[in-house]
Amino acid sequence: MDSQQWSDGVTFTMQRGPFQNNGATPWYTRVQVGTPGQSLKVSMDTGTNITWITSSLCSPDRCQHFSAGRFDHQASSTFTFTDCLQRPYSFGPWGTMQVESGSDVLTLNNTPLPIQLLLAADYTGTQFRQLDWDGGMGLPSSSAYVDGKSSFVFQALMNAGKIDPHQPFVAFDWDPASRRGVCQMGAVDAAKTRGPHLFLPWSLYSKVRGVEYIWSTPLASYTVGGDVLARNITFALDSGSSQFKGDDRLMRQTLERIAQGGSPTVVLGFADGEITLGADLYNVLIEDGPDKGKTLPQFEPLGLTDLVLVGSLVMEYCYTVYEYRVVQCRAGTYSLAPVGIWLFNRPQGPQIISRSSSRRFEAKPRTLVSGKLVLRPPLATAHTAPPLCAAGTWKNDYGSAMTLTVTGNVITGSYQSSTGSTGRYAVTGYQASTSPSREKGLPVALAIDWHSLDEQQADPSWHWVSGLCGQLHRIAGEDRLNLSHVLIATGDFPDLAKQGAYLDKLSYRRVADEAIGLRPITPTLASEHDNRLNGTWMAAQGYNLKLHVRASSQHALGCVSGTLTTPTGRVEVSGFTDINANSGGLSRQSVSLAAPQKSGEAVLALAGSLDLQVDELTLLALLTSSTTASQRYVQTQVQSLMFRRTLGAGANEI
């Protein structure tokens, strides 16, 4: 067990894995989960609000990652599932995993600490494949922002009496030379809080909904090579990250400036202090993974508007202390609110704090707050309209309704039609990860499977799917969702429609949830499915699909995941397919997919069918980019794509 419990808190010893070019920190600690304890490598992650681990719920060929550890829940006598649903959890443009929630114990010095956690049941992608750790222990800025299905371990330790509530600190001390470090909870090393320092007061980042938990602070200026690229934006320090990530425009401009030569310095200017990084610090040798042996600048667009986020690239050269404010709800029960982050130059190493803050750190116990503490948004945005988001309940001109939830940029939900069959239908999709300007709309792409998830009488439309793509605009204070709709009918429905593709334009208005009574549903995935759609598909102009099908419970529908490669890059893709086409006597299997775009500024819907006789996949692609409301007639481009299975690819290739 790589932790020690002291009278002044709990210390986790940490190790540095190989630096890989995926944006995730190489630092991790070993923890014991379950009974008997299973040793897993875990990131101490101030950039997430969940505690999660890779698990044996993943099939052997899924959840591949560098560390390769998995928690076997069946081997733990203390494990229980706390829900019977599996859902997607999005890390935004970085990737998405399928998770299930459970409870078990985290053992610290032979003392079990009950925790709730999320078990990864599926994930794919090069970012995950290069992970040096098996899971993450979330250290969000406040207990108010914790995902309700997982524990905030720092708060749990405090409530269990393992951490003094008057010492509300989480301190990191990483030494890249020795590749050893510590994360100390509930104490600080006062000897390391001397010399040049920086205090970053917490301030809510509200440009993108759903990431309020990050440790963010105002950034007065962002300068590269003497050129000020941005002013008055937001900075975040994320111990689960490595490289600089954030605003697409800023990251691209930074890379362009570095490519011009001259080894420009990067300067982060705060109201009360400054960080300066030279090229020798942001150009990093990649130690493993596809880019092994290369030295690359560590800047990556992430689709988070007006945000500059970084992790170990800065923290390896500082002693870092995250400070909370503790609210005592009642005896032995505490809630945590953010104060801010303290950074101190490490004596041995680059002195990256180039201008110190006037406020000084006092290594003394903190006073508890009693009663109730109100977390408020920044004054500048307290009375502004909320950002555009597809989450909520919507009703169109036909009277059909859908309720959507959004995690990061991933959409899930339920649809209730009034134009044909009754029942509830599954919805998945994406919204653009980059927030549009005030004048422009938010691109949205959805996939719907028309196999009812209720106890209804079957009809031909249960084999059909739809793809929808368009924009959300705020017009005269009202949110309106205008979507182009492609209905794929793979079989005749007497007195309604013949086989074919049908186009429509649907306009939705936001309504109160209680007016509809429709709740989001996530299909329960039962098993891998030996389906003809599985495998790798190629089309002209550089389009490539790698698809994987899982059956829902009772084989009602097929849930599709995978990747889409376009001329602009590779992204995740998800959607639905009719896994009952063959048994239903149909020659075509309907398919509806949705995908974000690498830029974060557009989304794509793909709807069509797989010809089961000639093994060809024909999809109509709808690509929506952000436009003003007056120009929404050119918001969606349409393209027909013919995919063929790659040579030698079997039906079960992933």
XYZ file of C-alpha atoms in Angstrom:
654
model
C 0.000 0.000 0.000
C 1.605 3.265 -1.119
C 0.171 5.413 1.672
C 0.964 6.316 5.247
C -1.430 7.682 7.855
C 0.097 10.231 10.210
C -1.303 12.256 13.056
C -1.216 15.188 10.656
C -3.047 13.525 7.779
C -2.693 10.830 5.157
C 0.276 10.685 2.771
C 0.175 8.786 -0.523
C 3.521 7.995 -2.111
C 3.491 8.602 -5.852
C 5.466 7.386 -8.841
C 6.003 8.790 -12.315
C 5.210 6.504 -15.211
C 6.456 7.144 -18.762
C 5.401 10.491 -20.189
C 2.990 9.774 -23.034
C 1.529 12.212 -25.526
C -2.103 11.867 -24.419
C -2.549 14.831 -22.106
C -2.875 12.713 -18.943
C -0.493 12.966 -16.009
C 2.169 10.251 -15.700
C 1.896 10.443 -11.870
C -0.035 7.846 -9.867
C -0.275 6.159 -6.475
C -1.100 2.564 -5.616
C -4.254 1.908 -3.594
C -5.925 -1.230 -2.273
C -9.575 -1.625 -3.309
C -11.926 -4.395 -2.182
C -11.608 -7.375 0.164
C -9.040 -8.809 -0.108
C -7.359 -5.657 -1.353
C -6.557 -5.424 -5.052
C -3.620 -3.127 -5.879
C -4.443 -0.541 -8.537
C -2.642 2.494 -9.918
C -4.748 5.622 -9.380
C -4.296 9.246 -10.398
C -4.908 11.836 -7.650
C -6.981 14.006 -9.944
C -8.032 17.583 -9.185
C -9.513 17.735 -12.672
C -12.445 15.371 -12.131
C -15.425 15.001 -9.796
C -15.563 11.195 -9.791
C -13.665 8.265 -8.318
C -13.392 5.522 -10.935
C -11.428 2.397 -11.809
C -11.036 0.140 -14.827
C -12.908 -3.076 -14.037
C -13.559 -6.651 -15.073
C -16.870 -5.412 -16.517
C -14.778 -4.622 -19.602
C -14.535 -7.465 -22.077
C -10.956 -8.764 -22.515
C -10.410 -6.863 -25.752
C -11.790 -3.562 -24.413
C -10.476 -0.955 -21.943
C -6.934 -1.478 -23.172
C -4.517 0.874 -21.370
C -0.802 1.019 -20.655
C -1.040 0.220 -16.938
C -3.292 -2.790 -17.722
C -4.757 -3.183 -14.207
C -8.431 -4.087 -13.631
C -10.591 -4.352 -10.523
C -12.322 -7.735 -10.328
C -15.536 -6.906 -8.482
C -16.474 -10.585 -8.249
C -13.300 -11.289 -6.256
C -14.196 -8.713 -3.583
C -16.447 -9.903 -0.742
C -17.333 -6.308 0.185
C -18.365 -5.088 -3.263
C -21.989 -4.288 -4.126
C -23.568 -2.564 -7.115
C -25.482 0.567 -6.103
C -27.447 0.842 -9.345
C -28.570 -1.466 -12.119
C -27.849 0.909 -14.989
C -24.827 1.477 -17.173
C -24.299 4.984 -18.488
C -21.783 7.005 -20.454
C -19.443 9.359 -18.633
C -17.796 11.925 -20.841
C -14.373 13.487 -20.500
C -15.361 15.851 -23.310
C -13.148 15.783 -26.428
C -10.676 13.582 -24.492
C -13.020 10.563 -24.620
C -16.018 8.761 -23.124
C -16.337 5.643 -20.986
C -19.279 3.458 -20.012
C -19.600 3.166 -16.235
C -21.577 1.331 -13.580
C -21.765 2.434 -9.940
C -20.857 0.354 -6.907
C -19.544 0.500 -3.359
C -16.540 -1.134 -1.696
C -13.711 -0.270 0.667
C -10.433 1.586 0.208
C -7.899 0.213 2.689
C -5.505 2.701 4.342
C -3.020 1.184 6.805
C -5.285 -1.806 7.452
C -8.258 0.519 8.042
C -11.121 0.111 5.538
C -12.766 3.304 4.282
C -16.186 2.705 2.649
C -16.411 4.439 -0.719
C -18.702 4.659 -3.730
C -17.036 4.488 -7.106
C -17.679 4.153 -10.815
C -16.515 0.985 -12.581
C -15.452 1.449 -16.190
C -17.240 -1.110 -18.363
C -15.938 0.127 -21.721
C -13.678 2.730 -23.281
C -11.533 2.995 -26.377
C -9.174 5.474 -27.940
C -5.491 6.327 -28.106
C -5.775 8.616 -25.073
C -7.051 5.796 -22.862
C -4.630 3.314 -24.410
C -1.692 5.433 -23.208
C -2.897 5.789 -19.585
C -0.191 5.054 -17.020
C -2.860 4.393 -14.371
C -5.998 2.277 -13.895
C -8.362 4.872 -12.474
C -8.733 8.267 -10.856
C -9.494 9.599 -7.384
C -11.339 12.880 -7.872
C -10.342 15.955 -5.846
C -12.845 18.539 -7.144
C -12.901 22.143 -5.976
C -15.953 21.577 -3.777
C -18.042 18.760 -2.338
C -21.001 20.532 -3.966
C -19.723 19.476 -7.392
C -19.097 15.755 -6.730
C -20.821 13.228 -8.988
C -23.518 11.715 -6.761
C -22.579 8.134 -7.666
C -18.988 8.305 -6.381
C -17.195 9.351 -3.188
C -15.093 12.439 -2.589
C -12.319 10.560 -0.777
C -10.770 13.639 0.892
C -14.147 14.551 2.415
C -14.773 10.909 3.360
C -11.430 10.760 5.200
C -12.285 13.944 7.067
C -15.742 12.710 8.033
C -14.189 9.406 9.154
C -11.828 11.231 11.517
C -8.666 10.406 9.540
C -7.986 14.051 8.615
C -8.126 17.096 10.887
C -10.815 19.461 9.494
C -8.630 22.378 10.607
C -6.005 21.206 8.065
C -8.020 21.366 4.805
C -5.054 20.979 2.469
C -4.115 18.622 -0.357
C -0.427 19.024 -1.158
C 1.578 17.610 -4.091
C 5.362 17.354 -4.179
C 6.629 15.698 -7.368
C 10.309 15.253 -8.203
C 10.685 14.473 -11.930
C 14.378 13.642 -11.528
C 13.809 10.773 -9.081
C 10.326 10.019 -10.487
C 9.054 9.887 -6.898
C 6.648 12.138 -5.072
C 3.864 12.414 -2.518
C 0.285 13.584 -2.202
C -0.377 14.660 1.369
C -3.972 15.083 2.534
C -4.684 17.039 5.703
C -1.263 18.637 6.195
C 1.462 20.723 4.562
C 5.237 20.761 4.836
C 5.870 24.276 6.114
C 9.528 24.099 5.080
C 8.449 23.937 1.442
C 6.211 27.018 1.618
C 9.050 29.551 1.573
C 10.514 31.618 -1.212
C 8.829 32.678 -4.478
C 5.169 31.727 -4.414
C 1.873 32.255 -6.176
C -1.686 32.299 -4.819
C -4.505 31.546 -7.277
C -7.898 32.344 -5.701
C -10.669 30.049 -6.910
C -13.246 31.525 -9.259
C -16.025 29.561 -10.972
C -15.458 28.719 -14.644
C -18.925 29.048 -16.168
C -18.299 29.169 -19.931
C -18.944 25.420 -20.302
C -21.634 23.744 -18.215
C -20.705 20.603 -16.300
C -17.082 21.411 -15.407
C -17.678 23.741 -12.455
C -15.598 21.360 -10.324
C -12.244 22.368 -11.846
C -9.798 24.467 -9.814
C -10.065 27.641 -11.885
C -8.887 31.209 -11.364
C -8.848 34.442 -13.391
C -5.969 34.720 -15.883
C -5.150 38.334 -16.693
C -2.985 37.592 -19.732
C -1.630 34.703 -21.795
C 1.537 35.610 -23.669
C 3.665 33.597 -26.117
C 6.970 34.981 -27.370
C 6.069 38.477 -26.223
C 2.710 38.459 -28.032
C -0.370 38.711 -25.815
C -2.771 36.149 -27.278
C -5.562 36.586 -24.722
C -6.628 38.724 -21.772
C -9.086 38.215 -18.923
C -9.776 34.520 -19.421
C -9.552 31.543 -17.030
C -6.711 29.307 -15.859
C -7.045 25.861 -14.235
C -4.470 23.621 -12.568
C -5.360 19.944 -13.015
C -3.211 17.276 -11.336
C -4.734 14.624 -13.604
C -3.432 16.361 -16.728
C 0.026 16.913 -18.137
C 0.081 19.269 -21.113
C -1.531 22.651 -21.738
C -5.110 22.205 -22.950
C -8.134 24.414 -23.410
C -9.313 27.087 -25.807
C -8.930 25.841 -29.377
C -7.877 29.177 -30.853
C -5.266 29.859 -28.174
C -3.711 26.399 -28.348
C -3.481 26.530 -32.152
C -1.980 30.027 -32.075
C 0.562 28.838 -29.524
C 1.599 25.892 -31.689
C 1.834 28.154 -34.740
C 4.030 30.588 -32.842
C 6.321 27.759 -31.633
C 6.564 26.388 -35.188
C 7.942 29.750 -36.352
C 11.056 29.071 -34.272
C 12.931 31.124 -31.745
C 11.870 29.013 -28.721
C 9.293 31.518 -27.441
C 8.540 31.654 -23.723
C 4.997 31.221 -22.414
C 3.978 33.659 -19.682
C 0.850 33.266 -17.549
C 0.053 36.665 -16.049
C -2.206 36.782 -13.016
C -3.504 39.825 -11.146
C -1.023 39.068 -8.366
C 1.814 36.961 -9.760
C 3.264 35.323 -12.852
C 4.504 31.977 -14.236
C 7.100 31.789 -17.020
C 7.857 28.586 -18.945
C 10.711 28.240 -21.401
C 10.819 25.964 -24.421
C 12.950 23.462 -22.485
C 9.964 22.887 -20.174
C 7.031 22.780 -22.583
C 8.919 20.723 -25.196
C 8.850 17.244 -23.651
C 10.413 13.914 -24.625
C 7.688 11.329 -25.196
C 8.795 8.204 -23.337
C 6.243 5.693 -24.587
C 3.263 5.270 -26.900
C 2.970 6.004 -30.632
C 5.162 9.142 -30.397
C 7.931 7.493 -28.344
C 11.296 9.155 -28.857
C 9.916 12.459 -30.159
C 10.242 15.783 -28.354
C 6.941 17.628 -28.783
C 5.419 20.911 -27.544
C 2.675 20.111 -25.050
C -0.305 22.173 -26.208
C -3.621 20.633 -27.277
C -6.979 22.202 -28.265
C -9.700 20.874 -25.948
C -12.759 22.898 -26.926
C -13.072 24.731 -23.586
C -13.734 28.360 -24.426
C -11.452 30.997 -22.881
C -9.692 28.426 -20.683
C -6.011 27.554 -20.290
C -5.567 24.323 -18.293
C -2.336 22.563 -17.385
C -1.145 19.869 -14.984
C 2.176 18.136 -14.330
C 3.987 20.349 -16.846
C 3.795 23.064 -14.139
C 3.323 21.009 -10.974
C 6.585 19.066 -11.384
C 8.478 22.314 -10.722
C 6.373 23.516 -7.760
C 5.263 22.447 -4.333
C 1.494 22.707 -4.831
C -1.177 23.114 -2.139
C -4.916 23.046 -2.838
C -6.778 24.723 0.034
C -10.433 24.183 0.995
C -12.773 26.026 3.333
C -14.452 23.576 5.727
C -18.103 24.007 6.687
C -19.190 22.010 9.728
C -22.723 20.855 9.038
C -22.976 19.041 12.392
C -20.593 17.226 14.689
C -18.311 14.996 12.616
C -19.874 15.982 9.262
C -18.150 18.470 6.969
C -18.638 20.039 3.556
C -15.834 21.564 1.511
C -15.690 24.783 -0.496
C -12.726 26.084 -2.529
C -10.284 28.748 -1.342
C -7.595 28.452 -4.012
C -4.207 27.025 -5.004
C -0.768 27.868 -3.630
C 2.369 27.275 -5.726
C 5.945 27.448 -4.424
C 9.097 27.140 -6.532
C 10.989 23.953 -5.730
C 14.541 24.945 -4.634
C 16.132 22.404 -6.979
C 14.755 23.034 -10.434
C 13.576 25.777 -12.780
C 12.216 28.843 -10.970
C 8.991 29.121 -12.976
C 7.255 31.565 -10.591
C 8.729 34.721 -12.064
C 6.625 37.180 -10.004
C 5.401 36.333 -6.510
C 1.987 37.080 -5.041
C 1.676 39.654 -2.279
C -0.511 37.324 -0.200
C 1.516 34.899 1.886
C 0.718 31.371 2.968
C 0.311 30.745 6.699
C 0.991 27.142 7.721
C -1.453 27.127 10.595
C -4.831 25.508 11.343
C -7.831 27.005 9.576
C -11.048 28.115 11.263
C -14.184 26.110 10.546
C -17.291 27.747 9.127
C -20.553 26.921 10.854
C -24.005 27.102 9.338
C -24.391 27.365 5.574
C -22.001 28.740 2.957
C -23.413 29.972 -0.352
C -21.331 29.394 -3.504
C -22.055 32.147 -5.992
C -21.077 32.635 -9.643
C -18.644 35.418 -10.550
C -20.203 38.880 -10.332
C -19.615 39.484 -14.028
C -21.826 36.529 -14.984
C -24.295 36.401 -12.097
C -27.101 37.962 -14.107
C -26.238 36.809 -17.602
C -28.200 34.212 -19.531
C -27.045 30.605 -19.046
C -24.848 29.155 -21.812
C -26.513 27.259 -24.625
C -26.971 23.573 -23.812
C -29.209 20.850 -25.241
C -30.037 19.486 -21.775
C -33.731 19.699 -20.921
C -37.104 18.758 -22.336
C -38.127 19.750 -25.871
C -41.384 19.585 -27.832
C -41.792 19.963 -31.600
C -44.654 21.175 -33.805
C -46.007 17.616 -34.133
C -46.300 17.311 -30.347
C -43.431 14.819 -30.028
C -41.183 15.350 -27.017
C -37.660 14.452 -25.978
C -35.769 14.858 -22.723
C -31.998 15.144 -23.006
C -29.128 15.115 -20.519
C -25.632 16.353 -21.329
C -22.372 15.167 -19.752
C -19.465 17.114 -21.187
C -20.584 17.175 -24.822
C -22.247 13.714 -24.820
C -26.046 13.614 -25.075
C -28.331 10.828 -23.860
C -32.084 10.870 -23.540
C -35.581 9.644 -24.344
C -37.988 10.400 -27.167
C -41.767 10.145 -27.189
C -43.365 10.346 -30.654
C -46.862 11.537 -31.459
C -46.782 10.824 -35.213
C -46.745 7.030 -35.363
C -46.042 4.284 -32.855
C -46.335 5.125 -29.191
C -43.738 4.394 -26.551
C -40.337 5.686 -25.465
C -37.232 5.529 -27.591
C -33.512 5.829 -26.862
C -31.545 8.915 -27.950
C -27.795 9.504 -28.060
C -25.619 12.146 -29.643
C -23.312 15.116 -29.168
C -23.378 18.858 -28.905
C -20.404 20.978 -29.949
C -17.801 21.136 -27.185
C -16.819 24.714 -28.016
C -19.263 27.316 -26.748
C -20.421 29.581 -29.599
C -20.357 33.350 -29.519
C -23.511 35.115 -28.404
C -24.729 35.539 -31.988
C -24.158 31.960 -33.145
C -25.927 28.679 -32.448
C -24.819 25.477 -30.736
C -24.501 22.509 -33.172
C -26.334 19.326 -32.075
C -26.380 15.816 -33.638
C -28.685 13.014 -32.452
C -29.343 9.353 -33.240
C -32.677 7.665 -32.415
C -33.662 4.002 -32.578
C -37.403 3.473 -33.107
C -37.570 0.146 -31.247
C -39.799 0.950 -28.272
C -38.245 0.364 -24.865
C -41.706 0.007 -23.286
C -44.112 -2.921 -23.382
C -45.696 -2.115 -26.727
C -46.940 -4.129 -29.677
C -44.277 -4.469 -32.357
C -44.709 -2.877 -35.786
C -42.466 -2.392 -38.853
C -41.104 0.928 -37.596
C -39.246 -0.908 -34.810
C -36.588 -1.637 -37.461
C -36.170 2.053 -38.332
C -33.763 4.725 -37.102
C -33.381 8.490 -37.431
C -30.466 10.888 -37.657
C -30.947 14.540 -36.699
C -28.527 17.433 -37.031
C -28.879 21.173 -36.569
C -28.457 24.029 -34.108
C -29.746 25.417 -30.850
C -30.331 29.174 -30.975
C -31.549 31.636 -28.377
C -33.997 33.919 -30.165
C -35.704 36.733 -28.231
C -34.803 34.975 -24.996
C -36.307 31.627 -26.078
C -34.272 28.502 -26.828
C -35.161 26.891 -30.169
C -33.696 23.676 -31.533
C -33.945 23.371 -35.335
C -32.883 19.995 -36.729
C -32.726 18.416 -40.164
C -34.212 14.923 -39.859
C -33.435 11.790 -41.883
C -35.783 8.855 -41.214
C -34.399 5.515 -42.431
C -37.184 3.027 -43.214
C -35.646 -0.355 -43.991
C -38.988 -2.051 -44.521
C -42.479 -1.109 -45.688
C -45.080 0.059 -43.168
C -48.488 -0.412 -44.872
C -50.550 2.775 -45.118
C -47.621 4.848 -43.784
C -44.367 4.587 -45.743
C -42.418 2.385 -48.095
C -38.762 1.457 -47.670
C -36.516 4.461 -48.175
C -35.008 7.588 -46.628
C -37.329 10.461 -45.652
C -36.289 14.065 -44.990
C -37.958 16.548 -42.669
C -37.146 19.700 -40.724
C -38.109 19.664 -37.050
C -38.356 22.687 -34.782
C -38.355 22.235 -30.989
C -39.066 24.601 -28.127
C -37.900 24.096 -24.559
C -40.676 23.139 -22.112
C -40.788 22.367 -18.397
C -39.847 18.778 -17.515
C -42.959 18.269 -15.423
C -45.176 19.235 -18.353
C -44.117 16.084 -20.192
C -43.185 13.620 -17.455
C -40.621 12.008 -19.762
C -37.416 10.842 -18.123
C -34.094 10.066 -19.847
C -33.376 6.385 -20.381
C -30.107 4.634 -21.062
C -30.460 1.147 -22.598
C -28.982 -1.557 -20.417
C -26.261 -3.318 -22.400
C -26.525 -7.071 -22.124
C -23.792 -8.556 -24.257
C -21.388 -8.278 -27.145
C -23.235 -8.876 -30.396
C -21.929 -10.860 -33.354
C -23.246 -8.388 -35.885
C -22.453 -7.726 -39.540
C -21.838 -4.076 -38.698
C -18.826 -4.920 -36.526
C -15.510 -4.132 -38.167
C -13.690 -1.497 -40.195
C -15.365 0.334 -43.076
C -13.765 2.608 -45.658
C -15.291 5.275 -47.887
C -13.901 7.776 -50.350
C -12.238 11.039 -49.332
C -10.531 9.587 -46.273
C -13.573 8.455 -44.271
C -13.043 5.426 -42.032
C -15.395 3.803 -39.502
C -14.411 1.257 -36.852
C -17.612 -0.009 -35.259
C -18.485 -2.257 -32.349
C -22.040 -3.413 -31.541
C -23.455 -4.432 -28.179
C -26.981 -5.723 -27.689
C -29.332 -4.067 -25.226
C -31.194 -6.171 -22.696
C -33.712 -8.517 -24.358
C -31.972 -7.691 -27.673
C -34.325 -4.774 -28.319
C -31.689 -2.765 -30.168
C -27.983 -2.563 -30.897
C -25.844 0.158 -29.328
C -22.921 1.175 -31.533
C -19.601 2.658 -30.414
C -16.319 3.186 -32.173
C -14.291 5.768 -34.033
C -14.757 7.858 -37.153
C -11.791 9.131 -39.129
C -12.496 12.112 -41.387
C -10.180 14.428 -43.325
C -9.948 16.583 -40.160
C -9.031 13.852 -37.652
C -10.305 10.913 -35.594
C -13.217 11.199 -33.163
C -15.463 8.896 -31.181
C -18.798 7.833 -32.670
C -21.904 6.367 -31.052
C -25.423 5.446 -32.069
C -27.798 2.595 -32.792
C -28.462 -0.208 -35.259
C -31.300 -2.684 -35.856
C -29.846 -6.005 -34.702
C -33.149 -7.720 -35.533
C -33.110 -6.933 -39.261
C -31.985 -10.382 -40.375
C -34.394 -12.271 -38.115
C -37.143 -9.921 -39.295
C -36.598 -10.952 -42.914
C -35.155 -7.592 -44.018
C -32.359 -7.168 -46.523
C -31.221 -3.905 -44.967
C -30.104 -3.128 -41.416
C -30.709 0.459 -40.329
C -27.849 2.461 -38.773
C -27.816 5.887 -37.126
C -24.628 7.428 -35.711
C -23.537 10.736 -34.233
C -20.054 12.170 -33.813
C -18.353 15.378 -32.673
C -15.734 16.970 -34.860
C -12.086 17.361 -33.863
C -12.347 21.147 -33.881
C -15.061 21.035 -31.225
C -17.065 23.517 -33.303
C -19.210 21.123 -35.400
C -21.114 17.832 -35.121
C -22.055 15.085 -37.561
C -25.042 12.749 -37.933
C -24.819 9.653 -40.154
C -27.989 7.765 -41.043
C -28.509 4.940 -43.520
C -28.417 1.190 -43.840
C -26.195 -1.835 -44.272
C -27.103 -3.943 -47.301
C -26.912 -7.444 -45.845
C -26.692 -9.060 -49.290
C -23.730 -7.154 -50.752
C -22.087 -5.979 -47.486
C -22.214 -2.254 -48.321
C -22.926 0.496 -45.799
C -24.627 3.570 -47.260
C -24.909 6.595 -44.999
C -26.196 10.119 -45.471
C -23.894 12.474 -43.578
C -25.272 15.703 -42.092
C -22.546 18.107 -40.864
C -23.634 21.137 -38.860
C -21.399 24.095 -38.061
C -22.258 27.117 -35.954
C -23.971 30.013 -37.756
C -26.037 33.018 -36.785
C -29.806 32.575 -36.672
C -30.192 34.636 -39.847
C -27.824 32.297 -41.727
C -29.116 28.962 -40.394
C -30.292 27.996 -43.883
C -26.625 27.085 -44.558
C -25.952 25.452 -41.188
C -26.029 21.824 -42.418
C -24.092 20.257 -45.270
C -25.239 16.925 -46.736
C -23.047 14.229 -48.267
C -23.730 10.627 -49.297
C -21.053 8.114 -48.279
C -20.654 4.522 -49.458
C -18.586 2.391 -47.071
C -17.111 -1.000 -47.862
C -15.525 -3.395 -45.453
C -11.736 -3.281 -45.536
C -9.953 -6.182 -47.173
C -9.542 -9.114 -44.784
C -11.810 -7.591 -42.107
C -14.145 -10.161 -40.660
C -17.561 -9.482 -39.272
C -16.209 -9.530 -35.736
C -13.235 -7.213 -36.231
C -13.211 -4.323 -33.806
